[in-house]
Amino acid sequence: MATAATTIDSSGAPPEPSYLTVKRGFRNWIVTLDHKRIGVMYLIGITTSFLLGGVFALLVRTELFFPGSQIVNEAQYNQLFTLHGAIMVFLVIIPGLPAALGNFSLPIVLGAPDVAFPRLNLFSFYLWCTGAALMLLSLIVNAADTGWTFYTPYSTTTGTAVVPAVAGAFVLGFSSIFTGLNFIVTIHKFKPKGMGWFQMPLNLWGIYSTALLQVLATPVLGITLLLLLVERIGRIGIFDPALGGDPVLFQHFFWFYSHPAVYIMILPAMAVMSDLITTFSHKHIFGYRFIAYSSVGLAALSFLVWGHHMFVSGQSKLASMVFSALTFTVAIPSAIKVFNWVATLYKADITLKTPMLYALSFILLFTIGGLTGIFLGALNVDVHLHDSYFVVAHFHYVMMGSALIAFLGALHYWWPKMFGRMFNERVGQVCAVLVFIGFNTTFLPQFVMGARGMARRYFDYDPEFTRFHQVSTIGAFLMGITLVVSFGNLIYSLFRGRRAPRNPWGGTTLEWQAPSPPPLYNFYAHEQPVLYPIYDYSDLYYDEKEGGWLRRADAKPEDEAYEP
Amino acid sequence: MLQYLLTFVVLGQPATPPAAGADKPAAEQSQPAEKAAAGDKKPEAAGNPCDKNAPRPANKPKKTLPPVGPRTDIGAGTYWMPVANSDMAEHVDGLFLAILAISIFCFVGITIAVVYFAWKYRHREGHQAPESDAHNDALEITWTIIPSIVCVIIFLLGWKGFVDLNTPPKHAYEITVVAEKWKWSYKYPNGWVDENLHVPVGEPVRLVMRSKDVLHSFWVPSFRVKQDVIPNRYTKIWFEAKTPGVYRQYCAEYCGDRHSFMKSLVVVHPPGGFKRYMEEAEQALLDMPPVELGEYLYAARGCNQCHSTDGTTKTGPSWKGIFGETHQTSAGAVKVDENYIRESILDPTAKVRAGFNPVMPTFKGQLKDEQIDGLITYIKCLK
Amino acid sequence: MSDPTHESGYDDHTHSDMGHVASKRVLLGTWGTLMVLTIVTVTASRVDFGASELNLLIAMVIAVIKATLVCLFFMHLKYDKLFHSVVFVSAILLATLFVSFALMDSNQYQTDVYWQQKDYQPTSDVDKSYPVLQPY
Amino acid sequence: MSSAAHDEGAHAGHGHAESPFIQHHFDDGAHQFESGKLGIWLFLGQEVLFFSALFVAYIIYRHNHPEIFEYAHRYLDVRLGAINTGVLILSSLSAAWAVRAAQLNQRRALIFCLAVTLLCAFGFLGIKYVEYAAKIHHHTLFGKRFAPHEAPDGTEIEQPDGNPGKDAKGQPTAKEPLNTVGGVKAQPIEGSKGPPPGTAPVVPGDPSASKEEPASAQAGVGVLPAIEAQKAAGAKIDTESSARPPPNTGMFFTIYFLMTGLHGLHVLAGVFVFIWLLWRAAKGHFGPKYYGPIDFAALYWHLVDLIWIFLFPLLYLIA
């Protein structure tokens, strides 16, 4: 990270070096306690895992271009989609927004020097690395071919390397728990004076409800995977039907965690999007309390609905009915959020910068993802659609279309603050639009294919689905290339990018008062952050020389924007 | 490329499959060739009875069952759904299209709002964000109540359909389905086991399913039914086919390497066709050489539960090398020959061997003479 | 769910130092009650209260009493911030929710479960139907 | 996991006016203590959910197969379980007392209480070792490895390889003919729900189970009348004297070893934490201004005791 970061301020040279340059050397980075460096290390890990998972996705899609075997045989194909699923879920999207960007932004937005437990934060990162290493071990030895859900009795009887993959997910679970625990204590104990619960930016509401889910749901994944490991190695018989066990019980254990897990993925995305939309609409958010309450409401309701993954997998009629009814309660808070975002755009002053393009495509893709969830919530329609490509398209719309697009939007939003460099706006905007087009080309045909009878996780398919698979593969490659280009654009900006001002987008949250990139303790000693009313843009004006937004209150007498 | 995009998004007419023409059932996937009961053999005089593939007597050519016709459900459905072949399928399609309409309405509404606002309130010279209030409780309440009502309605419709899907009529025709790693086998009441599911048209059929190893899932898109098949547990579904034809059946729950090849066909016979097929199957059953028929019955009729063929005593004596020996029984010493075995099958408690309990159930009326002869030959050959 | 803390993020502490100091009497009293309750629950298990559920119920009631004693006095929940109790109780509520839904479902389909699987050898011999135990 | 538990509590690091252990980013000792307290409570909430899955497995398998639990729990020694409960309650008392001692700056009392807690923990693990050794010796292990030679009350059990069992004194036990029947499992005590073990359940109103399924269903049907006849003749068939344990009794021990094993691991983790705290207390780190680690370790220990308070009746006291 050899960026000579300077902040443009009156005295020229910065009083303190930025967190990137304060202590150089690989060793300093590995043992750092600074939440920003840990966030950057997470970011590096997560983006590489994302590109690796993406490669597996493209291999799966190439294999499916024609029926019959193209580049891999059926066993390898099963390993490919399992790795694609496991890497994307456990390594990229669960730690993605909370750990990488949450770690960076949470303390600065609170105006605090660091998270509550810095060493626990570093310990979580080490756990993430151990989990990733175990997953790679499974990949190298004989990749697991059980699907990312590890359903028994197949996962306990297959000959592939399931134990390292499951052990990796077990360890990653604890990394997620400790991150969540850290964030809850930080939000409770480090709020600055004057920032009560309802003066907090919505991003923190999202991170808070995600952290609650991470702490209270992930342990059940831990115990489930522990039982799976002991079952597979020791044949204890808890999930083994021949010894009196019950495979459906494993599904209950697994989905009790995994549905809150999908909310761990989407809640931080919604949180960041709320901030993004209000910043680029240059207008106060519409319905602050409703968005905040729906975040916490989603966190609470997500514990009640796990049975809708098991409507046809041997769950009783009574339980299916109860879970279907509860599943529809979860649809309401999501709808409220989308309506509030659209209402925020009303009578706004919208600048379509890259992060805003990602935010708008998030709204549209999340709407499709949410609405297709209604199909899968209705019982008799789900009987037909379950385990078909309709489900594949649904969860890609919600996970990739919403959570990952939000991750990209947030990454572009905070990039100037993280690295003090502005990325190329034009390239960013084009990539955002191309990702939107590529995504829809990939997954819209899968809805139709799934409803027509294309089953999930199929290596070979009946010829009548060929056309849909071909369109989907083309879309997948378009999206893959665009994502690589957008990451390239960001990395290119590290070396050639324009210096970033403190407030490039005109945000009102505290991180935009910090220099970019911020010093080790986020704010200079003489420049403690001032808490302005939340989402009030009237005081901000765009300054050409600065290349960013300034506050009239800070204007010096010689500036023309000065008002006594 | 454009043509691909147009076919599914804009034109909206069902995408015709590239491979026109009849899709031969056992063609491209390695669908196991239609296996009649016995392999085909050269006609010749009957040789040693224990030789399973002994040449068949000339006058009895091997009976083969009629091959399954080509699939009739390709491209037959609407744009979204495969052909609806049962009235429950109609309900599912109805609810699906209702939800689809609501979804398209909401999505188009939101898209128009977003695009319009993004354009009308775009940042430009002299444009200030006009005054607007930060929250409006009445609006919030309305867009909470309306989606809730819609959701409740959808839930109720979905639940009603689900209840119908899970309560089979009393007189349904029952077929046992056994799923094992990458093969379905359908056991019909007359003992015939087939690779494809044959059902009569217009009659409710009930499937009692179990798995031998891992989770599988029985899914017939045309009937809109799907149910996981779990080891050590019976799971049940029912459907009533409306139109005769051949429909595709899939395994929907991931079950290992050849999960995508684990599929079969559902043959809906026109009225009377099913009965004819079952009779032919019955004949094919009895048509095997006696020793193979005996071995088949040893497994199919469950003799293997109590009698082993490798010498270990289980509930009953082992059949290995038993033929010709004399054993103490409750009615004195008896030589194990044809009529002792026939008597033990039909009236098990007549001469119970010493040291074993009279717990064998009688098979009187359940086994035909050819089947009993088959069992006797099989026992004779167990050296 | 959320507990509006004061601005400064931590409350002023009214006691001499940070936490509440438990008196000897409270500690020994709690310990004594816990030991007595243990003896009670052991003897109660020997008495046959008719239906086996009744025994389970009594044992659980005693266990819950002991648990609340430990929480309130040994773990200072009685004198502590409310949010700590909220966290602990919500964890327990989620656990009971998990138990009740899983039991509701499992109880419904038990009639279809059977153990005498024809194709498996009886459990006493080696399961030939399973592949050899993989190293991992 | 537990190494992280004490991690967020105590942060040895460069000094601050009040006590050498206050981290720089905390305003003062109280702020750090409050944050640590909330952190440990969240960790305890997480631990509750970590154990919840085992309680779910216990309740489901006990509800569906009560005969296994009634039969198998008699292999456990209630006296040892009760002693263990007493030991853990005593260690809870000493842990709570250690917190009090730290708050009142009584260093010797603090060291004494920590030592007592450690002793009790070792005692608990010792008793657990004795119990496990007994189980391994009697072959009452989990899953397929459950093949004990004698029933809970000492009478021999006929081994699956067919040789008739011997009672405690070594003579072949004279058994009613019924018990030698191989495939038939003993009839459970009346009043138990669930299908009679060992016979495919004849599902009421489900013709398929009996009509179509050959073999075991019919064999099962064939056997039941014999047992009914035996019962009609007034002979009380109960599991104690009968030769063979209910099928899959290994499931009880699967859950027993899972619960007590995981609990034992947490006790072991607690032992390491308390050794580390004893060492720091001896060096005089703790005082009224800084006793966070002691308080948080005590809270963790109380939770471990809490879990055992529920484990003991559930596993040992099944009437």
XYZ file of C-alpha atoms in Angstrom, chain A residues 8-564:
557
model
C -5.719 18.801 0.987
C -6.020 21.181 3.853
C -4.693 24.603 4.671
C -1.411 23.584 6.263
C -0.313 21.467 3.241
C 1.484 18.546 4.947
C -0.935 16.394 7.099
C -0.298 16.650 10.887
C -0.465 12.804 11.158
C 0.283 10.127 8.526
C -2.781 8.167 7.313
C -3.555 4.697 8.692
C -2.136 3.228 5.488
C 1.301 4.737 5.926
C 1.664 5.091 9.692
C 3.474 1.732 10.096
C 4.795 0.088 6.962
C 5.737 -3.501 6.344
C 3.836 -6.744 6.056
C 4.486 -7.570 9.736
C 2.810 -4.378 10.917
C -0.233 -5.154 8.829
C -0.539 -8.690 10.198
C -0.517 -7.688 13.876
C -2.404 -4.393 13.498
C -5.252 -3.627 15.900
C -6.557 -0.763 13.750
C -10.094 -1.489 12.519
C -9.378 0.206 9.191
C -6.401 -1.993 8.365
C -8.333 -5.065 9.444
C -11.167 -3.897 7.177
C -8.750 -3.525 4.254
C -7.252 -6.990 4.902
C -10.761 -8.449 4.983
C -11.488 -6.615 1.733
C -8.461 -8.141 0.017
C -9.406 -11.634 1.234
C -13.034 -11.233 0.272
C -12.415 -9.859 -3.213
C -9.967 -12.666 -4.045
C -12.448 -15.267 -2.743
C -15.158 -13.520 -4.779
C -13.093 -13.748 -7.968
C -12.291 -17.412 -7.207
C -15.982 -18.160 -6.589
C -16.823 -16.268 -9.773
C -14.406 -18.444 -11.759
C -16.222 -21.532 -10.472
C -19.532 -19.944 -11.466
C -18.278 -19.352 -15.002
C -17.009 -22.943 -15.200
C -20.455 -24.176 -14.141
C -22.127 -21.962 -16.704
C -19.735 -23.063 -19.516
C -20.446 -26.693 -18.659
C -24.161 -26.030 -18.985
C -23.914 -24.353 -22.389
C -24.948 -27.629 -24.076
C -26.591 -30.698 -22.585
C -24.142 -33.539 -21.995
C -20.555 -33.224 -20.840
C -18.432 -30.322 -22.082
C -15.451 -29.485 -19.905
C -15.980 -31.607 -16.750
C -17.672 -34.883 -15.867
C -20.606 -35.091 -13.476
C -18.537 -35.652 -10.305
C -16.333 -32.627 -11.043
C -19.414 -30.574 -11.905
C -20.856 -31.372 -8.467
C -17.594 -30.273 -6.871
C -17.673 -27.065 -8.905
C -21.132 -25.938 -7.847
C -20.474 -26.964 -4.241
C -17.326 -24.845 -4.108
C -19.056 -21.976 -5.895
C -21.805 -22.072 -3.271
C -19.603 -22.602 -0.199
C -16.995 -19.962 -1.124
C -19.564 -17.376 -2.129
C -21.745 -17.894 0.974
C -19.269 -18.518 3.773
C -16.226 -16.624 2.530
C -17.587 -13.707 0.534
C -21.080 -12.605 1.234
C -21.539 -13.259 4.975
C -18.310 -11.471 6.033
C -18.462 -9.171 2.986
C -20.428 -6.110 4.028
C -20.287 -6.477 7.821
C -16.615 -7.414 8.226
C -14.856 -5.664 5.338
C -16.823 -2.412 4.946
C -18.532 -2.514 8.351
C -15.171 -2.775 10.110
C -13.891 0.231 8.206
C -16.932 2.485 8.490
C -18.507 1.702 11.900
C -15.998 3.428 14.237
C -15.548 6.460 11.973
C -19.320 6.959 11.585
C -19.516 6.859 15.401
C -16.584 9.234 15.676
C -14.843 6.622 17.846
C -11.117 5.806 17.612
C -11.684 2.023 17.206
C -14.132 -0.842 17.732
C -14.789 -1.981 21.333
C -12.438 -4.997 21.272
C -9.638 -4.496 18.723
C -7.856 -7.740 19.591
C -11.075 -9.712 19.207
C -11.447 -7.994 15.819
C -8.014 -9.223 14.743
C -8.806 -12.664 16.187
C -11.938 -12.741 13.979
C -9.812 -11.951 10.940
C -7.409 -14.771 11.800
C -10.440 -17.091 12.151
C -11.563 -15.962 8.708
C -8.146 -16.794 7.282
C -8.118 -20.229 8.981
C -11.583 -20.952 7.619
C -10.515 -19.887 4.135
C -7.385 -22.067 4.399
C -9.508 -25.075 5.404
C -11.846 -24.484 2.474
C -8.829 -24.313 0.153
C -7.526 -27.536 1.724
C -10.799 -29.213 0.835
C -10.525 -27.709 -2.656
C -6.985 -29.031 -3.138
C -7.467 -32.510 -1.703
C -10.777 -33.675 -3.180
C -13.350 -30.896 -3.203
C -16.589 -31.645 -1.352
C -19.477 -32.480 -3.681
C -22.383 -32.116 -1.256
C -23.694 -28.654 -2.196
C -23.156 -25.774 0.238
C -26.017 -27.162 2.359
C -24.124 -30.394 3.330
C -27.398 -32.377 3.564
C -27.045 -35.719 5.345
C -27.034 -38.681 4.740
C -25.177 -37.824 1.505
C -22.624 -35.576 3.236
C -21.804 -38.312 5.752
C -21.379 -41.053 3.147
C -19.738 -39.375 0.152
C -16.069 -40.016 -0.395
C -14.999 -36.426 -1.065
C -13.173 -34.116 1.377
C -16.233 -32.908 3.301
C -14.506 -32.665 6.682
C -12.123 -29.769 5.787
C -14.948 -27.855 4.079
C -17.253 -28.328 7.087
C -14.443 -27.492 9.525
C -13.751 -24.345 7.478
C -17.384 -23.270 7.664
C -17.359 -24.030 11.427
C -14.394 -21.727 11.992
C -15.845 -19.024 9.718
C -18.988 -19.151 11.844
C -17.031 -18.056 14.901
C -15.328 -15.290 12.945
C -18.821 -14.019 12.120
C -20.016 -14.357 15.754
C -17.127 -12.342 17.188
C -17.488 -9.643 14.528
C -21.164 -9.304 15.382
C -20.421 -9.242 19.116
C -17.799 -6.566 18.580
C -20.170 -4.372 16.597
C -23.048 -4.611 19.077
C -20.827 -3.492 21.960
C -19.303 -0.736 19.807
C -22.707 0.665 18.837
C -23.959 0.471 22.415
C -20.926 1.934 24.126
C -19.213 4.257 21.659
C -21.966 6.540 20.407
C -20.823 10.183 20.630
C -22.632 12.726 22.740
C -25.834 13.868 21.021
C -26.231 10.719 18.899
C -29.090 8.781 20.444
C -30.568 5.701 18.859
C -32.672 7.741 16.431
C -29.941 10.209 15.493
C -27.793 7.300 14.279
C -27.280 6.913 10.495
C -29.400 4.084 9.054
C -26.214 2.258 8.107
C -25.668 1.598 11.824
C -29.216 0.306 12.275
C -28.514 -2.235 9.559
C -25.151 -3.224 11.007
C -26.720 -3.469 14.500
C -29.530 -5.829 13.421
C -27.043 -7.865 11.329
C -24.760 -8.153 14.358
C -27.692 -9.348 16.488
C -28.347 -12.046 13.896
C -24.672 -12.965 13.669
C -24.411 -13.454 17.432
C -27.694 -15.269 17.984
C -27.970 -17.435 14.831
C -24.418 -18.475 13.877
C -23.808 -20.657 16.958
C -26.503 -23.028 15.732
C -24.511 -23.400 12.508
C -21.481 -24.142 14.669
C -23.161 -26.938 16.570
C -24.790 -28.314 13.391
C -21.488 -28.571 11.554
C -19.852 -29.990 14.688
C -22.511 -32.701 14.799
C -21.998 -33.352 11.082
C -18.250 -33.737 11.592
C -18.700 -36.089 14.561
C -21.357 -38.019 12.648
C -19.145 -38.418 9.601
C -15.999 -39.404 11.510
C -17.469 -41.189 14.521
C -20.721 -42.608 13.054
C -22.621 -41.455 16.173
C -25.934 -41.930 14.368
C -27.655 -38.616 15.195
C -28.430 -37.966 11.520
C -27.927 -41.511 10.249
C -31.288 -43.182 9.532
C -29.806 -46.674 9.916
C -28.915 -45.885 13.544
C -32.181 -44.199 14.439
C -31.135 -40.701 13.424
C -33.267 -38.356 11.346
C -31.924 -36.547 8.231
C -34.804 -34.038 8.338
C -33.571 -33.011 11.796
C -30.285 -31.933 10.167
C -32.270 -29.757 7.785
C -34.057 -28.134 10.731
C -30.707 -27.454 12.420
C -29.118 -26.156 9.208
C -31.925 -23.862 8.120
C -32.477 -22.473 11.640
C -29.140 -20.738 11.018
C -29.189 -20.403 7.258
C -32.320 -18.296 6.986
C -31.062 -15.706 9.457
C -27.810 -16.030 7.476
C -29.510 -14.775 4.306
C -30.656 -11.808 6.402
C -27.083 -11.346 7.635
C -26.296 -10.957 3.937
C -29.107 -8.596 2.972
C -29.515 -6.368 6.077
C -26.113 -4.608 5.827
C -26.770 -4.204 2.102
C -30.086 -2.464 2.799
C -28.380 -0.380 5.475
C -25.664 0.942 3.171
C -28.186 1.504 0.419
C -30.310 3.707 2.697
C -27.254 5.921 3.283
C -26.252 5.874 -0.385
C -29.699 6.794 -1.671
C -30.142 9.717 0.703
C -26.606 11.021 0.032
C -26.968 10.980 -3.744
C -30.553 12.242 -3.605
C -29.174 15.089 -1.563
C -32.370 14.916 0.467
C -33.308 13.595 3.935
C -34.354 9.953 3.994
C -38.110 9.321 3.889
C -39.523 7.407 6.883
C -36.338 7.086 8.996
C -38.092 5.296 11.854
C -39.915 2.887 9.566
C -36.672 1.867 7.871
C -34.911 1.507 11.242
C -37.736 -0.534 12.766
C -38.060 -2.710 9.664
C -34.342 -3.548 9.923
C -34.735 -4.771 13.493
C -38.098 -6.330 12.623
C -36.491 -8.314 9.802
C -33.793 -9.483 12.205
C -36.416 -10.716 14.681
C -38.745 -12.309 12.101
C -35.903 -14.087 10.323
C -35.771 -16.580 13.201
C -39.329 -17.732 12.636
C -39.374 -18.708 8.985
C -36.680 -21.331 8.363
C -39.191 -24.048 7.519
C -40.018 -22.593 4.099
C -36.863 -24.269 2.803
C -38.342 -27.638 3.723
C -41.910 -27.591 2.389
C -41.304 -30.707 0.259
C -38.435 -32.284 2.157
C -40.497 -34.366 4.513
C -41.701 -31.603 6.822
C -45.165 -32.241 8.215
C -48.232 -30.443 6.782
C -48.829 -28.532 10.013
C -45.263 -27.188 10.207
C -45.338 -26.252 6.501
C -48.525 -24.273 7.029
C -47.129 -22.434 10.053
C -43.878 -21.600 8.271
C -45.644 -20.461 5.113
C -47.829 -18.068 7.114
C -44.801 -16.665 8.974
C -42.812 -16.341 5.741
C -45.309 -13.798 4.455
C -44.787 -11.636 7.529
C -41.151 -11.264 6.461
C -42.172 -9.875 3.082
C -43.778 -6.790 4.668
C -40.705 -5.056 6.178
C -38.794 -5.539 2.929
C -41.649 -3.945 0.992
C -41.714 -1.024 3.439
C -38.009 -0.424 2.886
C -38.309 -0.424 -0.899
C -41.270 1.978 -0.806
C -39.373 4.305 1.543
C -36.335 4.339 -0.734
C -38.448 5.205 -3.746
C -40.163 7.921 -1.674
C -36.696 9.296 -0.836
C -36.061 9.766 -4.561
C -39.217 11.907 -4.788
C -38.449 15.648 -4.931
C -34.732 14.997 -4.566
C -31.612 16.370 -6.287
C -30.247 13.130 -7.718
C -26.658 12.817 -8.997
C -26.186 9.540 -10.887
C -22.645 8.793 -9.764
C -21.393 5.154 -9.738
C -22.523 4.330 -6.184
C -25.993 5.747 -6.982
C -26.234 3.605 -10.136
C -25.460 0.550 -8.028
C -28.062 1.731 -5.498
C -30.773 2.126 -8.131
C -30.005 -1.278 -9.661
C -30.102 -2.638 -6.091
C -33.657 -1.310 -5.662
C -34.834 -2.902 -8.913
C -33.065 -6.249 -8.453
C -34.089 -6.503 -4.806
C -37.699 -5.862 -5.833
C -37.567 -8.802 -8.268
C -35.795 -10.939 -5.653
C -38.382 -10.061 -3.011
C -41.383 -10.599 -5.263
C -40.161 -14.001 -6.479
C -39.902 -14.903 -2.798
C -43.700 -14.578 -2.669
C -43.998 -17.349 -5.306
C -41.879 -19.609 -3.129
C -43.790 -18.686 0.003
C -47.156 -19.865 -1.367
C -47.323 -23.552 -0.435
C -48.679 -25.303 -3.504
C -46.689 -23.147 -5.939
C -43.545 -23.925 -3.947
C -44.236 -27.660 -4.278
C -43.750 -27.216 -8.027
C -40.970 -24.630 -7.868
C -38.852 -26.030 -5.038
C -35.360 -27.238 -5.989
C -35.838 -25.908 -9.511
C -33.966 -23.121 -11.313
C -36.690 -20.732 -10.173
C -35.178 -21.017 -6.679
C -31.662 -20.621 -8.114
C -32.721 -17.406 -9.832
C -34.564 -16.163 -6.724
C -31.641 -16.490 -4.358
C -29.177 -15.115 -6.911
C -31.409 -12.047 -7.277
C -31.449 -11.586 -3.520
C -27.833 -12.567 -2.771
C -25.930 -11.435 -5.846
C -28.375 -8.910 -7.287
C -28.957 -7.191 -3.957
C -26.242 -8.008 -1.424
C -23.326 -8.113 -3.825
C -24.402 -5.114 -5.930
C -24.777 -3.230 -2.634
C -21.263 -4.383 -1.691
C -19.953 -2.939 -4.957
C -21.926 0.288 -4.430
C -20.622 0.644 -0.860
C -17.083 -0.180 -1.999
C -17.226 2.613 -4.599
C -18.906 4.904 -2.023
C -16.152 4.495 0.600
C -13.232 3.939 -1.768
C -12.141 7.620 -1.653
C -12.302 7.535 2.126
C -10.451 4.202 2.419
C -7.587 4.923 0.031
C -7.705 8.669 -0.546
C -8.037 8.196 -4.301
C -10.948 8.874 -6.676
C -11.708 6.117 -9.210
C -12.554 6.885 -12.835
C -16.229 7.907 -12.718
C -17.061 7.150 -16.364
C -15.667 3.592 -16.260
C -17.450 2.997 -12.961
C -20.813 4.114 -14.362
C -20.493 2.001 -17.503
C -19.536 -1.027 -15.409
C -22.534 -0.480 -13.127
C -24.941 -0.465 -16.079
C -23.255 -3.466 -17.729
C -23.385 -5.460 -14.487
C -27.133 -4.714 -14.301
C -27.662 -5.875 -17.898
C -25.410 -8.929 -17.534
C -27.094 -9.939 -14.297
C -30.567 -9.812 -15.777
C -29.482 -11.701 -18.901
C -28.087 -14.432 -16.689
C -30.916 -14.925 -14.260
C -34.179 -13.892 -15.941
C -34.180 -16.971 -18.225
C -33.578 -19.150 -15.166
C -36.952 -18.087 -13.759
C -38.706 -19.362 -16.871
C -36.534 -22.477 -17.085
C -37.200 -23.338 -13.453
C -40.982 -22.985 -13.718
C -40.900 -25.200 -16.811
C -39.264 -28.060 -14.963
C -35.499 -27.582 -14.954
C -34.275 -29.093 -11.694
C -31.467 -27.575 -9.661
C -27.842 -28.836 -9.508
C -28.243 -30.719 -12.782
C -25.084 -31.561 -14.728
C -27.047 -32.723 -17.776
C -30.499 -31.460 -18.809
C -33.204 -32.276 -21.312
C -32.627 -30.553 -24.671
C -35.706 -28.307 -24.432
C -33.844 -26.095 -21.897
C -30.764 -25.570 -24.084
C -31.749 -22.094 -25.269
C -32.270 -20.767 -21.728
C -28.930 -22.127 -20.544
C -27.132 -20.562 -23.483
C -28.597 -17.109 -22.832
C -27.786 -17.476 -19.161
C -24.179 -18.448 -19.885
C -23.710 -15.459 -22.177
C -25.077 -13.169 -19.477
C -22.780 -14.779 -16.904
C -19.693 -14.094 -19.004
C -20.794 -10.503 -19.655
C -21.222 -9.958 -15.905
C -17.944 -11.713 -15.081
C -15.923 -9.540 -17.430
C -17.630 -6.348 -16.246
C -16.910 -7.171 -12.594
C -13.251 -7.768 -13.360
C -13.124 -4.441 -15.186
C -14.779 -2.599 -12.289
C -12.309 -4.094 -9.756
C -9.512 -3.193 -12.142
C -10.828 0.370 -12.285
C -10.688 0.591 -8.497
C -7.183 -0.836 -8.250
C -5.986 1.393 -11.066
C -7.232 4.380 -9.092
C -4.842 3.452 -6.238
C -1.911 4.414 -8.415
C -3.257 6.919 -10.914
C -6.424 8.139 -9.163
C -7.058 11.824 -8.375
C -6.562 12.834 -4.708
C -9.829 12.349 -2.854
C -11.326 15.321 -0.944
C -12.789 14.752 2.519
C -16.365 14.720 1.289
C -16.510 13.713 -2.422
C -20.220 12.745 -2.439
C -21.719 15.288 -0.008
C -22.575 12.880 2.795
C -23.640 14.177 6.197
C -22.418 11.247 8.319
C -19.283 11.685 10.422
C -16.899 9.729 8.212
C -17.018 12.542 5.674
C -15.545 14.958 8.214
C -12.483 12.748 8.616
C -9.550 13.244 6.245
C -9.341 10.602 3.522
C -7.584 8.369 4.135
C -8.097 8.965 7.855
C -5.241 8.865 10.393
C -4.753 5.994 12.829
C -7.422 7.249 15.267
C -9.744 8.503 12.514
C -9.688 12.209 13.372
C -6.852 14.640 13.988
C -6.535 15.607 17.653
C -7.482 19.243 16.894
C -10.332 18.352 14.525
C -12.821 16.325 16.568
C -16.002 15.594 14.511
C -19.003 17.878 14.940
C -22.377 16.163 15.074
C -24.761 17.848 12.628
C -28.479 16.899 12.466
C -28.764 13.611 10.573
C -29.362 13.747 6.797
C -29.595 17.541 6.677
C -28.036 18.619 3.380
C -28.979 22.290 3.488
C -25.593 23.346 4.921
C -23.469 21.610 2.241
C -22.200 23.244 -0.960
C -19.978 21.868 -3.716
C -16.557 23.534 -3.949
C -14.812 23.263 -7.306
C -11.277 23.742 -5.927
C -11.770 21.091 -3.257
C -13.470 18.752 -5.709
C -15.827 17.860 -2.891
C -18.500 19.212 -0.592
C -17.860 21.692 2.224
C -20.056 23.057 4.966
C -21.010 26.714 4.944
C -20.497 26.712 8.719
C -16.775 25.970 8.171
C -16.360 28.528 5.358
C -13.592 31.066 6.087
C -14.366 34.809 5.603
C -12.384 34.939 2.326
C -14.528 32.169 0.719
C -17.431 33.479 -1.335
C -19.734 30.941 0.327
C -19.089 32.631 3.678
C -22.246 33.878 5.461
C -21.929 35.580 8.873
